[in-house]
Backbone as a chain_set.jsonl record, in Angstrom:
{"seq": "MREQKVTVMNMGMRRRTVRRGISGRQLLAAQAAVAGSLAAALLVKELPGIVRELRIYRMTGGLRAGHRYP", "coords": {"N": [[71.552, -31.543, 33.111], [68.073, -30.966, 32.413], [66.056, -31.88, 29.785], [63.98, -30.095, 27.794], [60.868, -30.584, 26.474], [59.333, -29.283, 23.726], [56.331, -28.622, 22.93], [53.476, -28.286, 20.926], [51.45, -26.997, 22.464], [53.056, -25.308, 23.91], [54.047, -23.405, 22.424], [51.795, -21.54, 22.026], [50.082, -22.297, 20.302], [47.053, -24.007, 19.169], [46.311, -27.465, 19.853], [45.4, -29.614, 17.167], [42.452, -31.54, 17.072], [41.515, -34.679, 16.1], [38.622, -35.066, 14.624], [35.379, -36.552, 14.236], [32.543, -36.875, 12.015], [30.261, -34.236, 10.967], [31.01, -30.854, 10.023], [30.143, -27.632, 11.443], [29.152, -25.978, 9.304], [28.734, -27.625, 7.293], [26.217, -28.933, 8.676], [24.568, -26.552, 8.944], [24.087, -26.035, 6.107], [22.793, -28.485, 5.437], [20.347, -28.28, 7.012], [19.348, -26.081, 5.96], [18.781, -27.054, 3.485], [16.856, -28.981, 4.018], [14.919, -27.39, 5.285], [14.178, -25.672, 2.853], [13.317, -27.584, 1.245], [10.896, -28.392, 2.364], [9.464, -26.07, 2.355], [9.046, -25.585, -0.298], [7.754, -27.983, -0.815], [5.162, -27.407, 0.557], [4.366, -25.133, -0.744], [3.725, -26.297, -3.171], [1.734, -28.102, -2.601], [-0.107, -26.161, -1.815], [-0.791, -24.612, -3.872], [-2.792, -25.001, -5.843], [-5.156, -23.857, -4.137], [-4.488, -21.431, -3.704], [-4.376, -20.183, -6.358], [-7.323, -20.624, -6.981], [-8.337, -18.746, -4.931], [-7.081, -16.354, -5.776], [-8.406, -16.368, -8.318], [-11.069, -15.92, -7.413], [-10.927, -13.439, -6.069], [-10.358, -11.697, -8.295], [-12.537, -11.756, -9.874], [-14.719, -10.542, -8.081], [-13.945, -8.161, -8.383], [-11.44, -7.248, -7.183], [-9.329, -4.585, -6.028], [-10.668, -2.498, -6.8], [-13.305, -2.907, -6.373], [-14.486, -1.617, -4.041], [-16.944, -0.792, -1.854], [-18.793, -2.706, -2.265], [-18.786, -5.483, -1.806], [-18.75, -7.369, 1.068]], "CA": [[70.631, -30.556, 32.82], [67.158, -31.882, 31.878], [65.89, -31.362, 28.444], [62.562, -29.688, 27.746], [60.215, -30.937, 25.308], [58.568, -28.233, 22.969], [55.165, -29.054, 22.393], [52.537, -27.365, 20.31], [50.693, -26.253, 23.53], [54.007, -24.305, 24.78], [53.978, -22.177, 21.477], [50.68, -20.691, 21.814], [48.91, -22.789, 19.258], [46.13, -25.188, 19.886], [46.597, -28.743, 19.225], [44.345, -30.186, 16.431], [42.026, -33.006, 17.439], [40.735, -35.583, 15.03], [36.994, -35.061, 14.781], [34.397, -37.24, 13.216], [31.139, -36.23, 11.828], [30.147, -33.03, 10.119], [31.08, -29.677, 10.518], [28.88, -26.589, 11.605], [28.819, -25.297, 8.045], [27.923, -28.796, 6.867], [25.022, -28.99, 9.409], [23.805, -25.513, 8.32], [23.597, -26.467, 4.758], [21.754, -29.571, 5.65], [19.319, -27.596, 7.778], [18.866, -25.052, 5.104], [18.193, -27.887, 2.3], [15.575, -29.655, 4.573], [13.774, -26.245, 5.121], [13.787, -25.196, 1.765], [12.386, -28.607, 0.585], [9.534, -28.275, 3.091], [8.801, -24.968, 2.094], [8.692, -25.828, -1.675], [6.471, -28.997, -0.748], [4.146, -26.705, 1.239], [3.887, -24.247, -1.886], [3.179, -26.976, -4.22], [0.381, -28.443, -2.2], [-1.18, -25.275, -1.601], [-0.946, -23.858, -5.053], [-4.189, -24.871, -6.395], [-6.067, -23.076, -3.269], [-4.008, -19.957, -3.896], [-4.982, -19.93, -7.508], [-8.845, -20.428, -6.691], [-8.541, -17.494, -4.283], [-6.918, -15.148, -6.74], [-9.55, -16.034, -9.503], [-12.362, -15.272, -6.99], [-10.575, -12.119, -5.783], [-10.526, -11.018, -9.356], [-14.15, -12.008, -10.223], [-15.278, -9.81, -7.269], [-13.342, -6.575, -8.689], [-10.266, -6.743, -6.406], [-9.436, -3.334, -5.097], [-11.841, -1.562, -7.458], [-14.886, -3.152, -6.09], [-14.745, -0.63, -3.158], [-17.793, -1.127, -0.805], [-19.733, -3.657, -2.997], [-18.692, -6.681, -1.169], [-18.247, -7.294, 2.55]], "C": [[69.356, -31.528, 32.072], [66.631, -31.086, 30.517], [64.381, -31.006, 28.581], [61.861, -29.972, 26.454], [59.369, -29.8, 24.817], [57.284, -28.933, 22.537], [54.546, -28.066, 21.605], [51.892, -26.402, 21.214], [51.644, -25.196, 24.124], [54.178, -23.153, 23.651], [52.968, -21.42, 21.353], [49.708, -21.232, 20.855], [48.014, -24.028, 19.854], [46.51, -26.388, 18.896], [45.281, -29.24, 18.56], [44.206, -31.59, 16.918], [41.359, -33.678, 16.152], [39.045, -35.616, 15.469], [36.461, -35.768, 13.961], [33.01, -36.735, 13.029], [31.211, -35.078, 10.892], [30.395, -31.898, 10.905], [29.939, -28.749, 10.718], [28.262, -26.133, 10.248], [27.892, -26.445, 7.255], [26.527, -28.873, 7.382], [23.965, -28.039, 8.939], [23.284, -25.511, 6.969], [22.52, -27.65, 4.639], [20.409, -28.999, 6.112], [18.579, -26.573, 6.572], [18.322, -25.772, 3.868], [16.827, -28.318, 2.969], [14.329, -28.501, 4.606], [13.278, -25.789, 4.01], [12.922, -26.095, 1.055], [11.028, -28.678, 1.42], [8.774, -27.109, 2.771], [8.279, -25.072, 0.542], [7.4, -27.008, -1.676], [5.394, -28.256, -0.362], [3.583, -25.717, 0.038], [3.133, -25.03, -2.727], [1.853, -27.469, -3.769], [-0.585, -27.345, -2.018], [-1.407, -24.392, -2.908], [-2.185, -23.82, -5.643], [-5.247, -24.089, -5.559], [-5.712, -21.677, -3.619], [-4.434, -19.476, -5.308], [-6.485, -19.64, -7.699], [-8.972, -19.109, -5.996], [-8.242, -16.408, -5.121], [-7.865, -15.1, -7.698], [-10.939, -15.412, -8.679], [-12.094, -13.907, -6.749], [-10.788, -11.141, -7.132], [-11.869, -10.866, -10.097], [-14.881, -11.004, -9.462], [-14.812, -8.414, -7.389], [-11.969, -6.22, -8.098], [-10.261, -5.396, -5.658], [-10.401, -2.331, -5.511], [-12.93, -1.916, -6.976], [-15.335, -2.092, -4.727], [-15.764, -1.286, -2.039], [-18.964, -2.435, -1.045], [-19.96, -5.03, -2.357], [-18.262, -6.643, 0.269], [-16.964, -8.094, 2.943]], "O": [[69.557, -32.522, 31.374], [66.804, -29.886, 30.302], [63.656, -31.577, 29.395], [62.345, -29.556, 25.401], [58.609, -29.344, 25.672], [57.365, -29.86, 21.731], [55.071, -26.953, 21.58], [51.752, -25.215, 20.919], [51.167, -24.267, 24.777], [54.443, -22.012, 24.029], [53.089, -20.5, 20.544], [48.633, -20.676, 20.631], [48.295, -24.781, 20.787], [46.854, -26.379, 17.714], [44.228, -29.302, 19.194], [45.045, -32.466, 17.131], [40.726, -33.025, 15.322], [38.506, -36.12, 16.455], [36.937, -35.763, 12.826], [32.419, -36.19, 13.961], [32.147, -34.969, 10.099], [30.144, -31.801, 12.106], [28.844, -29.016, 10.223], [27.054, -25.943, 10.106], [26.771, -26.3, 6.769], [25.626, -28.879, 6.543], [22.826, -28.368, 8.607], [22.177, -25.048, 6.696], [21.578, -27.667, 3.845], [19.394, -29.327, 5.496], [17.362, -26.437, 6.445], [17.46, -25.197, 3.203], [15.766, -27.99, 2.439], [13.193, -28.616, 4.148], [12.09, -25.472, 3.954], [11.974, -25.703, 0.375], [10.061, -29.137, 0.811], [7.548, -27.101, 2.887], [7.162, -24.651, 0.241], [6.369, -26.939, -2.346], [4.43, -28.48, -1.094], [2.366, -25.57, -0.067], [2.011, -24.663, -3.077], [0.875, -27.282, -4.493], [-1.794, -27.572, -2.06], [-2.238, -23.484, -2.873], [-2.692, -22.745, -5.963], [-6.217, -23.649, -6.177], [-6.586, -20.831, -3.807], [-4.853, -18.321, -5.388], [-6.91, -18.7, -8.371], [-9.76, -18.314, -6.507], [-9.075, -15.509, -5.235], [-8.278, -13.996, -8.055], [-11.71, -14.603, -9.195], [-12.925, -13.096, -7.158], [-11.292, -10.021, -7.049], [-12.152, -9.91, -10.819], [-15.781, -10.471, -10.11], [-15.211, -7.549, -6.609], [-11.387, -5.172, -8.377], [-11.089, -5.138, -4.784], [-10.881, -1.474, -4.768], [-13.8, -1.064, -7.16], [-16.527, -1.868, -4.517], [-15.372, -2.254, -1.387], [-19.733, -2.932, -0.222], [-21.041, -5.619, -2.35], [-17.39, -5.838, 0.597], [-16.543, -8.055, 4.1]]}, "num_chains": 1, "name": "protein.A"}
């Protein structure tokens, strides 16, 4: 009689392969870090212009100005 070899595949389990590189979760975290750093750099670069626009908005009266300024 022949002997049957019982492998992991015969038992319904998947065979684990050795993978090199980074996992999907690590890739997602790296992409989030890059996107966050780009957003922070853009905010820092544009901050003086935003402050200037807010100052002009306050000088013109803001929402209370009504129809005085076009």
